[in-house]
Amino acid sequence: MSVLVIAEHENGVLKPETAKVVSAAVKVGSQVDVLVAGHNVAGAADAVASIAGVNVVKLVDNASFEHQLAESSADLIVEIADGYSHIFASASTTGKNILPRVAALLDKSQISEIVDVIDADTFKRPIYAGNAIATVKSLESQKIVTVRASAFDAAGEQAPVAVESLSNDNANTLSSFVGVEQTESERPELTAAPVIISGGRGMQNGENFALLNGVADKLGAAIGASRAAVDAGFVPNDMQVGQTGKIVAPDLYIAVGISGAIQHLAGMKDSKVIVAINKDPEAPIFQVADYGLVADLFDVLPELEQAL
Amino acid sequence: MKVLVPIKRVIDYNVKARVKADNSDVDLTNVKMAMNPFCEIAVEEAIRLKEAGSATEVIAVSIGDKACQEQLRTALALGADKAIHIETDAKLESLHVAKLLAKLVEQENPELVILGKQSIDADNNQTGQMLGALTKRGQGTFASKLVIEGETAVVTREVDGGLQTVSLPLPAIVTTDLRLNEPRYATLPNIMKAKRKPLDVIAADTLGVDLAPRIELVKVEEPAKREAGVMVESVEELVTKLKTEAKVIS
């Protein structure tokens, strides 16, 4: 069994998801190679070489792959795919965009967002917004799989292995990059943060989200949001936690003014400890919270900041 | 410009799915079904393109058993011009759906196909991307904004770090994110009118696609239950418990 893992990077920096996907990959294959495709990504390739379990790093550094567009990336992966029994990528927006295109080009059914590896063919994955866990067995000769990074621990470190440079220039005529608007934040990234504090509709407006800053600063936490808060325009959509936003599993998740709709729970119910602060004692969030506090968040947040 | 909008009949998003006692699957008997929310957004976007004068015809398509004609009628009531039902009782994977849709794209040759980014039952998030590969078209996935400029679709995509904009020469494939638009409701007169709009039925097995399963569903289980938590009376008590009991902060 040999696995090709597609590395996740942004602006030339390796993202923490990759070490988690590698740890899922080593559960199925003894040979785990990682493809790093992008532009000016030599640093990311070096970082991958030190992830425990990685056999060889394949580096494709070319302007054609600068923005990891699905059309060019998928063609590249298909060219390299031969001989691998499995192709794994993170179920991030990048992985979700590219991998199904790869699967169709290879005429293979894909398995999305696995949370557990049973054996080389069999995986567990949540369905129906996480209300059921399906065990699925791929009958394909080559398994195309995306991995829910939050469900796996990051692989450790090793003495760096070889980085093989491959030349490839897939000029793609089906799409072109226009621009990017990145959300600036000095806080840890949501999907990797050990502590997350999230606000919902109960925050009432965007300015009130600043009330979360004090607590987040003290805990070194990332700030998330429910869909209600995003739709109301309080905060940008990339802060959204839930079935259609980011899936997180931090050590501590503090839900503030969030009722706990099915779609939100889908994104955070695997957190180690959940705290709910809500003035409605009937809010469904209390059914999954380890610690619940029925109180007005506008009183609680300053107090909490003080107490920490 | 012709726009094709594939839609899926799924469990209503407010309903909590129940696992069957024999762990064979989720129990859908007597459960309220509806159009997948992301598909509603796709239909809405296509209708807005028509209202803006950039689309001339909107065709809704659904694949599945007879019951999905109900969702096609909904799409017609919302403003689609014509519906196509690809009828099959087979359990389909995203690749099968993409292959059937690719056959339809070949027949109808729409300049734009708009799909939802994922169905809320299988949560796969695959079909649009697969259709892009099979029809050799560019893909604008997780779209929160779609602008047609002549022969090009400019798509703003919701990505992990923020927003990314790509330009796709038509014909192209777009999948919708929740923030693309706010779908309208069908009015009673439009629901009545929709009954007279054309709905063609095509048997899936006439399209020459192998629908044999490639993924076996071994079992479906309830997720692990969380232990019931405790209610605390004050912020002080909360912080103490987090420090000494849960030990998640120091």
Coordinates of C-alpha atoms in Angstrom, one line a residue, chain A residues 8 10 15 17 67 69-71 92-94 96-98 100-101 103-105 107-113 122 124-140 173-183 195 219 227 230-231 237-238 240 243-246 251-252 262-263 269-275 277 286 288-294 300 303-304 307-308, chain B residues 11 13-17 19 25-26 28 38 41 93-96 99 117-127 129-134 136-142 144 154 157-169 177-179 213-224 226-236 238-239 241-243 245-249:
Chain A
E8 CA -1.8 21.9 2.2
E10 CA -0.8 29.0 2.0
K15 CA -0.5 24.3 7.1
E17 CA -3.5 20.0 8.4
H67 CA -3.0 29.6 -6.6
L69 CA -6.5 26.1 -9.0
A70 CA -8.5 22.9 -9.2
E71 CA -8.1 22.5 -13.0
S92 CA -10.2 21.9 3.6
T93 CA -11.7 24.2 0.9
T94 CA -8.6 23.5 -1.2
K96 CA -12.5 19.7 -1.4
N97 CA -12.1 21.7 -4.5
I98 CA -9.4 19.6 -6.1
P100 CA -13.3 15.2 -6.5
R101 CA -12.0 16.5 -9.8
A103 CA -11.4 11.2 -8.6
A104 CA -13.6 11.8 -11.7
L105 CA -10.5 12.1 -14.0
D107 CA -12.9 7.3 -12.9
K108 CA -13.0 6.6 -9.1
S109 CA -15.7 7.2 -6.5
Q110 CA -14.4 9.4 -3.7
I111 CA -14.8 9.0 0.1
S112 CA -15.1 12.4 1.7
E113 CA -14.1 13.7 5.1
T122 CA -12.7 0.9 5.1
K124 CA -15.7 6.0 9.0
R125 CA -17.3 9.3 8.0
P126 CA -20.1 11.5 9.4
I127 CA -23.3 12.0 7.4
Y128 CA -26.4 14.0 7.9
A129 CA -24.6 16.9 9.6
G130 CA -22.8 14.5 12.0
N131 CA -26.0 12.9 13.2
A132 CA -24.9 9.5 11.9
I133 CA -21.5 7.8 11.4
A134 CA -21.2 5.7 8.3
T135 CA -18.7 2.9 7.8
V136 CA -17.9 2.7 4.1
K137 CA -15.8 0.3 2.2
S138 CA -14.2 1.4 -1.1
L139 CA -14.4 -1.2 -3.9
E140 CA -12.1 0.9 -6.1
T173 CA -7.1 27.5 -19.9
L174 CA -10.3 26.6 -18.0
S175 CA -9.8 29.1 -15.1
S176 CA -7.7 31.9 -14.0
F177 CA -6.9 33.6 -10.7
V178 CA -8.3 37.1 -10.3
G179 CA -7.6 38.0 -6.7
V180 CA -7.8 37.1 -3.0
E181 CA -9.2 38.9 0.0
Q182 CA -7.7 37.4 3.1
T183 CA -9.1 37.9 6.6
V195 CA -9.2 27.0 22.5
L219 CA -6.8 32.1 26.7
R227 CA -24.0 31.0 10.9
V230 CA -22.2 35.5 9.9
D231 CA -25.5 35.9 8.0
N237 CA -17.9 34.0 6.8
D238 CA -14.5 32.4 7.3
Q240 CA -18.1 30.2 10.7
Q243 CA -21.7 21.8 8.8
T244 CA -21.1 24.4 6.0
G245 CA -18.3 26.3 7.7
K246 CA -15.2 24.9 9.5
D251 CA -9.6 21.2 23.8
L252 CA -12.0 23.9 24.9
I262 CA -27.9 21.0 14.3
Q263 CA -25.8 22.7 11.7
K269 CA -19.4 18.7 19.0
D270 CA -16.2 16.7 19.0
S271 CA -14.5 19.4 21.1
K272 CA -13.0 18.0 24.3
V273 CA -14.8 20.4 26.7
I274 CA -17.7 22.5 25.7
V275 CA -18.9 25.5 27.7
I277 CA -23.2 30.7 28.0
F286 CA -26.8 23.0 26.9
V288 CA -24.0 19.0 24.6
A289 CA -22.2 21.4 27.0
D290 CA -20.0 20.0 29.7
Y291 CA -20.5 23.3 31.6
G292 CA -23.4 25.5 31.2
L293 CA -24.1 28.9 32.6
V294 CA -27.5 30.5 32.2
V300 CA -20.5 37.3 31.9
E303 CA -16.5 39.0 34.5
L304 CA -14.9 36.0 32.7
A307 CA -11.5 36.0 36.4
L308 CA -8.9 34.5 34.0
Chain B
I11 CA -34.3 15.1 4.4
Y13 CA -32.7 20.4 7.2
N14 CA -34.6 20.9 10.4
V15 CA -35.1 17.2 10.9
K16 CA -32.7 15.3 13.0
A17 CA -31.8 12.1 11.2
V19 CA -30.4 5.7 12.5
D25 CA -28.8 3.2 7.2
V26 CA -30.6 6.3 8.3
L28 CA -36.2 8.0 6.0
F38 CA -27.8 24.6 -1.4
I41 CA -29.7 28.7 -3.8
E93 CA -22.8 7.9 -5.5
S94 CA -21.6 11.4 -6.6
L95 CA -19.6 9.9 -9.5
H96 CA -22.8 8.3 -10.9
K99 CA -21.7 10.9 -15.1
K117 CA -21.8 22.8 -3.0
Q118 CA -23.0 19.8 -1.0
S119 CA -26.1 17.8 -0.1
I120 CA -27.0 17.9 3.5
D121 CA -27.6 14.2 3.7
A122 CA -24.4 12.6 2.2
D123 CA -22.3 15.7 2.9
N124 CA -20.0 14.7 0.1
N125 CA -19.2 18.0 -1.7
Q126 CA -18.1 16.2 -4.9
T127 CA -20.6 16.3 -7.7
Q129 CA -16.2 19.2 -9.2
M130 CA -16.6 15.7 -10.8
L131 CA -18.9 17.2 -13.4
G132 CA -16.2 19.8 -14.2
A133 CA -13.7 17.0 -14.8
L134 CA -16.1 14.9 -16.9
K136 CA -13.7 19.4 -19.2
R137 CA -15.1 22.7 -17.9
G138 CA -13.7 25.1 -15.4
Q139 CA -15.2 25.0 -11.9
G140 CA -16.1 27.9 -9.5
T141 CA -16.9 26.0 -6.3
F142 CA -18.3 27.5 -3.0
S144 CA -20.7 33.6 -2.8
V154 CA -16.4 35.7 -12.5
R157 CA -15.3 31.7 -3.7
E158 CA -15.4 31.2 0.0
V159 CA -12.1 29.7 0.9
D160 CA -10.5 28.9 4.3
G161 CA -8.6 32.2 4.7
G162 CA -11.3 34.5 3.2
L163 CA -12.4 35.0 -0.4
Q164 CA -10.8 34.1 -3.7
T165 CA -12.0 35.3 -7.1
V166 CA -11.5 33.3 -10.2
S167 CA -12.5 33.9 -13.8
L168 CA -13.9 31.0 -15.9
P169 CA -14.5 31.1 -19.7
D177 CA -22.3 28.5 -1.0
L178 CA -25.0 29.6 1.5
R179 CA -24.2 33.3 1.1
P213 CA -21.9 0.6 -6.6
R214 CA -18.2 1.4 -6.0
I215 CA -18.5 2.1 -2.3
E216 CA -20.2 -0.3 0.0
L217 CA -22.2 1.0 3.0
V218 CA -21.1 -1.4 5.7
K219 CA -23.1 0.1 8.6
V220 CA -24.5 3.4 10.0
E221 CA -24.3 4.1 13.7
E222 CA -25.3 6.8 16.1
P223 CA -22.4 9.1 16.9
A224 CA -20.9 8.7 20.4
R226 CA -21.6 13.2 25.0
E227 CA -21.9 12.7 28.8
A228 CA -24.5 15.0 30.3
G229 CA -22.8 18.2 31.6
V230 CA -23.4 20.3 34.7
M231 CA -24.8 23.7 35.1
V232 CA -22.8 26.2 37.0
E233 CA -24.1 29.2 38.9
S234 CA -21.4 31.8 38.4
V235 CA -18.4 32.8 36.3
E236 CA -16.2 32.1 39.3
L238 CA -17.0 28.0 35.8
V239 CA -13.4 29.2 35.9
K241 CA -14.1 23.9 37.2
L242 CA -12.3 24.6 34.0
K243 CA -9.0 24.8 35.9
E245 CA -11.9 19.6 37.0
A246 CA -11.6 19.8 33.2
K247 CA -8.0 21.1 33.4
V248 CA -8.3 22.8 30.0
I249 CA -7.0 26.2 31.3

